[in-house]
Amino acid sequence: MAKRNNLILSIFLITISIFLLLGINKTIKDHHDRQYTVVYNKIKEAAKACYQKAECEGEITLKDLYDKGYLDEAIDPITKEPIDSSLCLTKEEKNITFCKEKGE
């Protein structure tokens, strides 16, 4: 009887541990996604300001925004390294979007 209770307890603890790990993993992923959203929204806002002042047109890069003073260096929130300055943005109607990479 004691062996059976130990087995049930072990299975229960393993199951709880799996659910906890899955929950923690999802929470961390959601947090990282929100961090990237904040950085990319900041970049889009800087590009929008540049387009509104007619200092930018067509496709622009992060380097253009840096050079014109609309944005300080954008840092990847996870790796803590600068985001590639060749990242491209464009204005489509009223929206600022990132340019499509080849093959997308």
CSV table of C-alpha atoms in Angstrom, one decimal:
chain,number,residue,atom,x,y,z
A,1,MET,CA,0.0,0.0,0.0
A,2,ALA,CA,2.9,2.4,0.8
A,3,LYS,CA,4.5,1.7,-2.5
A,4,ARG,CA,1.3,2.5,-4.3
A,5,ASN,CA,0.9,5.8,-2.4
A,6,ASN,CA,4.5,6.7,-3.2
A,7,LEU,CA,3.9,6.0,-6.9
A,8,ILE,CA,0.7,8.1,-6.9
A,9,LEU,CA,2.5,10.9,-5.1
A,10,SER,CA,5.5,10.8,-7.5
A,11,ILE,CA,3.2,10.9,-10.5
A,12,PHE,CA,1.3,13.8,-9.0
A,13,LEU,CA,4.5,15.7,-8.3
A,14,ILE,CA,5.9,15.1,-11.8
A,15,THR,CA,2.6,16.2,-13.4
A,16,ILE,CA,2.5,19.4,-11.3
A,17,SER,CA,6.2,20.1,-12.1
A,18,ILE,CA,5.5,19.7,-15.9
A,19,PHE,CA,2.6,22.2,-15.7
A,20,LEU,CA,4.7,24.6,-13.7
A,21,LEU,CA,7.6,24.5,-16.2
A,22,LEU,CA,5.2,25.0,-19.1
A,23,GLY,CA,3.6,27.9,-17.4
A,24,ILE,CA,7.0,29.5,-16.5
A,25,ASN,CA,8.2,29.0,-20.1
A,26,LYS,CA,5.0,30.7,-21.5
A,27,THR,CA,5.4,33.6,-19.1
A,28,ILE,CA,9.0,34.2,-20.1
A,29,LYS,CA,8.1,34.0,-23.8
A,30,ASP,CA,5.3,36.5,-23.4
A,31,HIS,CA,7.6,38.8,-21.5
A,32,HIS,CA,10.2,38.7,-24.3
A,33,ASP,CA,7.5,39.3,-26.9
A,34,ARG,CA,6.3,42.4,-25.0
A,35,GLN,CA,9.9,43.7,-24.7
A,36,TYR,CA,10.4,43.4,-28.5
A,37,THR,CA,7.0,45.1,-29.1
A,38,VAL,CA,8.1,48.1,-27.0
A,39,VAL,CA,11.4,48.4,-28.9
A,40,TYR,CA,9.8,48.0,-32.4
A,41,ASN,CA,7.0,50.5,-31.5
A,42,LYS,CA,9.7,53.0,-30.4
A,43,ILE,CA,11.4,52.6,-33.8
A,44,LYS,CA,8.1,52.9,-35.7
A,45,GLU,CA,7.2,56.1,-33.7
A,46,ALA,CA,10.6,57.6,-34.7
A,47,ALA,CA,10.0,56.7,-38.3
A,48,LYS,CA,6.5,58.2,-38.2
A,49,ALA,CA,7.9,61.5,-36.9
A,50,CYS,CA,10.5,61.5,-39.7
A,51,TYR,CA,7.8,60.9,-42.4
A,52,GLN,CA,5.5,63.6,-40.9
A,53,LYS,CA,8.2,66.2,-41.0
A,54,ALA,CA,8.9,65.2,-44.6
A,55,GLU,CA,12.5,64.4,-43.9
A,56,CYS,CA,12.0,60.8,-44.9
A,57,GLU,CA,10.4,59.2,-47.9
A,58,GLY,CA,10.2,55.8,-49.4
A,59,GLU,CA,12.2,53.1,-47.6
A,60,ILE,CA,14.4,54.2,-44.7
A,61,THR,CA,16.7,52.3,-42.4
A,62,LEU,CA,17.5,52.6,-38.7
A,63,LYS,CA,20.8,54.3,-39.8
A,64,ASP,CA,18.7,57.1,-41.5
A,65,LEU,CA,16.8,57.6,-38.2
A,66,TYR,CA,20.1,57.7,-36.2
A,67,ASP,CA,21.7,60.1,-38.6
A,68,LYS,CA,18.7,62.5,-38.6
A,69,GLY,CA,18.5,62.4,-34.8
A,70,TYR,CA,15.1,60.7,-34.5
A,71,LEU,CA,16.4,57.7,-32.6
A,72,ASP,CA,19.2,56.8,-30.3
A,73,GLU,CA,20.7,53.4,-30.9
A,74,ALA,CA,18.1,50.7,-30.6
A,75,ILE,CA,19.1,47.8,-28.4
A,76,ASP,CA,17.8,44.2,-28.6
A,77,PRO,CA,16.1,43.7,-25.2
A,78,ILE,CA,17.2,40.1,-24.9
A,79,THR,CA,20.7,40.0,-26.3
A,80,LYS,CA,21.5,43.6,-25.2
A,81,GLU,CA,23.3,44.1,-28.6
A,82,PRO,CA,22.4,46.9,-31.1
A,83,ILE,CA,19.7,46.1,-33.6
A,84,ASP,CA,21.1,45.9,-37.2
A,85,SER,CA,21.1,49.5,-38.5
A,86,SER,CA,20.2,48.2,-42.0
A,87,LEU,CA,16.7,47.3,-40.7
A,88,CYS,CA,14.3,48.8,-43.2
A,89,LEU,CA,11.0,50.6,-42.7
A,90,THR,CA,8.5,52.0,-45.1
A,91,LYS,CA,5.3,54.0,-44.9
A,92,GLU,CA,2.2,52.2,-46.3
A,93,GLU,CA,-0.8,54.5,-46.3
A,94,LYS,CA,-0.9,55.7,-42.7
A,95,ASN,CA,1.1,52.8,-41.2
A,96,ILE,CA,4.8,52.4,-40.7
A,97,THR,CA,5.9,48.8,-41.4
A,98,PHE,CA,9.1,46.9,-41.5
A,99,CYS,CA,10.2,46.1,-45.1
A,100,LYS,CA,9.7,42.5,-46.2
A,101,GLU,CA,12.9,40.5,-46.4
A,102,LYS,CA,13.6,38.6,-49.6
A,103,GLY,CA,12.0,35.2,-49.4
A,104,GLU,CA,9.2,36.2,-47.0
